[in-house]
Coordinates of C-alpha atoms in Angstrom, one line a residue:
X76 CA 2.2 -0.8 198.4
X77 CA 5.8 -1.2 197.3
X78 CA 8.0 1.2 198.7
X79 CA 9.8 1.7 195.4
X80 CA 6.8 2.7 193.6
X81 CA 6.4 5.9 191.9
X82 CA 3.2 7.8 192.4
X83 CA 2.1 10.4 189.8
X84 CA 0.6 13.5 191.5
X85 CA -1.2 14.2 188.4
X86 CA -3.3 11.1 189.1
X87 CA -6.7 12.2 190.5
X88 CA -6.8 9.4 193.0
X89 CA -3.3 10.4 194.3
X90 CA -3.3 12.8 197.2
X91 CA -0.6 15.0 198.7
X92 CA -0.1 15.1 202.6
X93 CA 2.5 17.8 202.8
X94 CA 0.2 20.4 204.2
X95 CA -0.4 18.1 207.2
X96 CA 3.1 17.9 208.1
X97 CA 4.0 15.3 210.7
X98 CA 2.4 16.8 213.7
X99 CA 0.0 14.4 215.2
X100 CA -3.6 15.6 215.5
X101 CA -3.4 17.8 212.4
X102 CA -6.4 17.6 210.1
X103 CA -7.2 18.2 206.5
X104 CA -10.6 17.9 204.8
X105 CA -10.8 17.4 201.0
X106 CA -13.5 17.0 198.4
X107 CA -12.9 16.0 194.9
X108 CA -14.7 14.5 192.0
X109 CA -12.8 12.0 189.8
X110 CA -13.6 9.7 186.8
X111 CA -14.2 6.1 187.8
X112 CA -11.4 3.8 187.0
X113 CA -12.0 0.6 184.9
X114 CA -13.6 -2.2 186.5
X115 CA -14.8 -0.3 189.7
X116 CA -17.2 -2.8 191.2
X117 CA -18.2 -6.4 191.0
X118 CA -17.3 -7.6 187.6
X119 CA -20.1 -8.9 185.5
X120 CA -22.7 -8.0 188.3
X121 CA -22.8 -4.4 189.2
X122 CA -20.4 -1.5 189.1
X123 CA -19.6 2.2 188.5
X124 CA -19.0 2.7 184.7
X125 CA -15.5 3.8 183.6
X126 CA -15.3 7.4 183.5
X127 CA -18.5 8.1 185.5
X128 CA -18.0 10.9 188.2
X129 CA -17.2 9.6 191.7
X130 CA -17.5 12.2 194.5
X131 CA -14.9 11.8 197.2
X132 CA -15.1 13.4 200.8
X133 CA -11.9 12.8 202.8
X134 CA -10.7 13.5 206.2
X135 CA -6.9 13.3 206.6
X136 CA -5.4 13.1 210.1
X137 CA -1.9 13.1 211.0
X138 CA -0.8 10.4 213.6
X139 CA 2.3 9.1 215.1
X140 CA 2.9 6.4 212.4
X141 CA 1.4 8.1 209.3
X142 CA -1.9 9.7 208.0
X143 CA -5.3 8.1 208.8
X144 CA -7.6 8.6 205.8
X145 CA -11.3 8.4 206.5
X146 CA -13.7 9.1 203.7
X147 CA -16.9 8.4 201.6
X148 CA -17.2 7.8 197.8
X149 CA -20.5 8.5 196.2
X150 CA -21.4 7.3 192.6
X151 CA -24.1 5.8 190.5
X152 CA -23.7 2.1 189.9
X153 CA -25.1 0.2 187.0
X154 CA -25.9 -3.5 186.7
X155 CA -28.6 -6.0 186.0
X156 CA -31.3 -7.4 188.1
X157 CA -30.6 -11.0 189.1
X158 CA -34.3 -11.8 188.9
X159 CA -35.8 -10.2 185.8
X160 CA -32.4 -9.5 184.0
X161 CA -33.5 -5.8 183.5
X162 CA -30.9 -2.9 183.7
X163 CA -30.8 -1.2 187.0
X164 CA -29.1 1.9 188.5
X165 CA -28.3 2.2 192.1
X166 CA -26.9 5.0 194.2
X167 CA -23.6 4.0 195.8
X168 CA -22.2 5.4 199.0
X169 CA -18.8 3.5 200.1
X170 CA -17.3 4.4 203.4
X171 CA -13.7 3.6 204.2
X172 CA -10.8 4.3 206.5
X173 CA -7.2 3.3 206.0
X174 CA -3.8 4.1 207.5
X175 CA -1.1 5.1 205.1
X176 CA 2.2 4.7 207.2
X177 CA 5.4 6.7 207.0
X178 CA 7.9 4.4 205.4
X179 CA 10.4 5.2 208.2
X180 CA 8.1 4.6 211.2
X181 CA 6.8 1.5 213.0
X182 CA 3.5 1.1 214.5
X183 CA 4.3 3.3 217.3
X184 CA 5.6 6.1 215.2
X185 CA 9.2 5.3 216.0
X186 CA 11.7 6.0 213.1
X187 CA 13.2 2.6 212.0
X188 CA 16.5 2.4 210.0
X189 CA 15.4 -0.3 207.6
X190 CA 11.8 -0.1 206.6
X191 CA 10.3 -3.3 205.2
X192 CA 12.3 -5.9 207.2
X193 CA 9.0 -7.8 208.0
X194 CA 7.8 -9.0 204.5
X195 CA 4.3 -10.1 205.7
X196 CA 3.8 -6.7 207.5
X197 CA 4.7 -4.8 204.4
X198 CA 2.2 -6.7 202.2
X199 CA -0.7 -5.7 204.4
X200 CA 0.4 -2.0 205.0
X201 CA 0.1 0.9 202.7
X202 CA 2.8 3.4 202.7
X203 CA 3.1 7.2 201.9
X204 CA 5.5 8.1 199.2
X205 CA 7.1 11.3 199.4
X206 CA 4.1 12.6 201.1
X207 CA 1.8 11.0 198.5
X208 CA -0.8 8.2 198.8
X209 CA -2.8 6.3 196.2
X210 CA -6.5 5.9 197.2
X211 CA -7.4 3.7 194.3
X212 CA -6.9 0.2 196.0
X213 CA -8.8 1.4 199.0
X214 CA -11.6 2.8 196.9
X215 CA -12.0 -0.5 195.0
X216 CA -12.2 -2.5 198.2
X217 CA -14.8 -0.1 199.7
X218 CA -16.9 -0.1 196.6
X219 CA -17.0 -3.9 196.4
X220 CA -18.1 -4.2 200.0
X221 CA -20.8 -1.5 199.5
X222 CA -22.4 -3.2 196.4
X223 CA -24.8 -6.0 196.5
X224 CA -23.7 -9.4 195.3
X225 CA -27.2 -10.0 194.0
X226 CA -28.6 -6.7 193.0
X227 CA -32.4 -6.4 192.3
X228 CA -34.3 -3.7 190.4
X229 CA -36.7 -3.8 193.5
X230 CA -37.1 -5.8 196.6
X231 CA -40.3 -7.5 195.6
X232 CA -39.3 -8.2 191.8
X233 CA -41.1 -11.4 190.9
X234 CA -38.5 -12.3 188.3
X235 CA -39.3 -14.2 185.1
X236 CA -41.7 -16.9 184.3
X237 CA -39.9 -20.3 184.5
X238 CA -41.8 -21.7 181.6
X239 CA -41.8 -19.0 179.0
X240 CA -39.3 -16.4 180.4
X241 CA -41.9 -13.6 180.5
X242 CA -41.3 -10.7 182.9
X243 CA -43.9 -11.2 185.6
X244 CA -43.7 -7.6 186.7
X245 CA -45.4 -6.6 183.4
X246 CA -48.2 -9.1 183.8
X247 CA -49.2 -10.0 187.4
X248 CA -51.8 -12.4 186.2
X249 CA -49.4 -14.3 184.0
X250 CA -49.6 -18.0 184.5
X251 CA -49.7 -21.4 182.8
X252 CA -52.2 -24.2 183.3
X253 CA -50.2 -26.8 185.2
X254 CA -50.9 -30.5 184.4
X255 CA -49.7 -32.9 186.9
X256 CA -48.1 -35.8 185.0
X257 CA -49.7 -38.2 187.4
X258 CA -53.2 -37.1 186.3
X259 CA -52.2 -37.0 182.8
X260 CA -51.1 -40.7 183.1
X261 CA -54.6 -41.6 184.6
X262 CA -56.5 -39.6 182.1
X263 CA -54.6 -41.6 179.3
X264 CA -55.5 -44.8 181.1
X265 CA -59.1 -43.9 181.4
X266 CA -59.1 -43.1 177.7
X267 CA -57.7 -46.4 176.9
X268 CA -60.4 -48.1 179.1
X269 CA -63.2 -46.3 177.4
X270 CA -61.9 -47.4 173.9
X271 CA -61.7 -51.0 175.3
X272 CA -65.3 -50.7 176.4
X273 CA -66.4 -49.4 173.1
X274 CA -64.7 -52.4 171.4
X275 CA -66.3 -54.9 173.8
X276 CA -69.8 -53.3 173.2
X277 CA -69.2 -53.5 169.4
X278 CA -68.3 -57.1 169.6
X279 CA -71.2 -57.9 171.9
X280 CA -73.7 -56.2 169.6
X281 CA -72.2 -58.0 166.5
X282 CA -72.6 -61.4 168.4
X283 CA -76.2 -60.6 169.3
X284 CA -76.9 -60.0 165.7
X285 CA -75.5 -63.3 164.8
X286 CA -77.5 -65.1 167.3
X287 CA -80.8 -63.4 166.1
X288 CA -80.2 -64.6 162.5
X289 CA -79.6 -68.0 163.5
X290 CA -82.7 -68.1 165.5
X291 CA -84.6 -66.9 162.5

């Protein structure tokens, strides 16, 4: 999180840690229900609809280098079964833990004069800003990890018929008579041979009739 960002305390996913102070070991437990932000989940697969309630249970612990946030987010995710393409709903419980560092402290809690000297370290680290932290990026990561990449309406969903697209769960006996193309070719060959035999028999009968006439 950029150190020059400005967090809005009115944002429901922004939390205030001032009550904790900077005394290591201090604890605070919070519960809050917020509206799901846009695109919370795996886009095009499954996710929590925008505006749907998300129940948060948080444990804030003050440590030397910042505030350790541990929590659980619960919500109802919606998506589409990858087998039968029917809509589905799934209860989501995403757990997370993240450290929000004091901007003026290093990993050992020691005050440093110029925070952010190590650019790579800053990119990976989340910071407190005036005692506030934004939970949204942590929540997004946790939800994505908790959701299935290939959601199904039920574990034994049979899916769709590969030939006609019918939903197999609605008709367990659904099937199509399969014809092996190799047998079909043999049947066609057999039919051709039968037609040829008929022609030969007709020709033999005609020759026999001519012979009989000549004998008479």
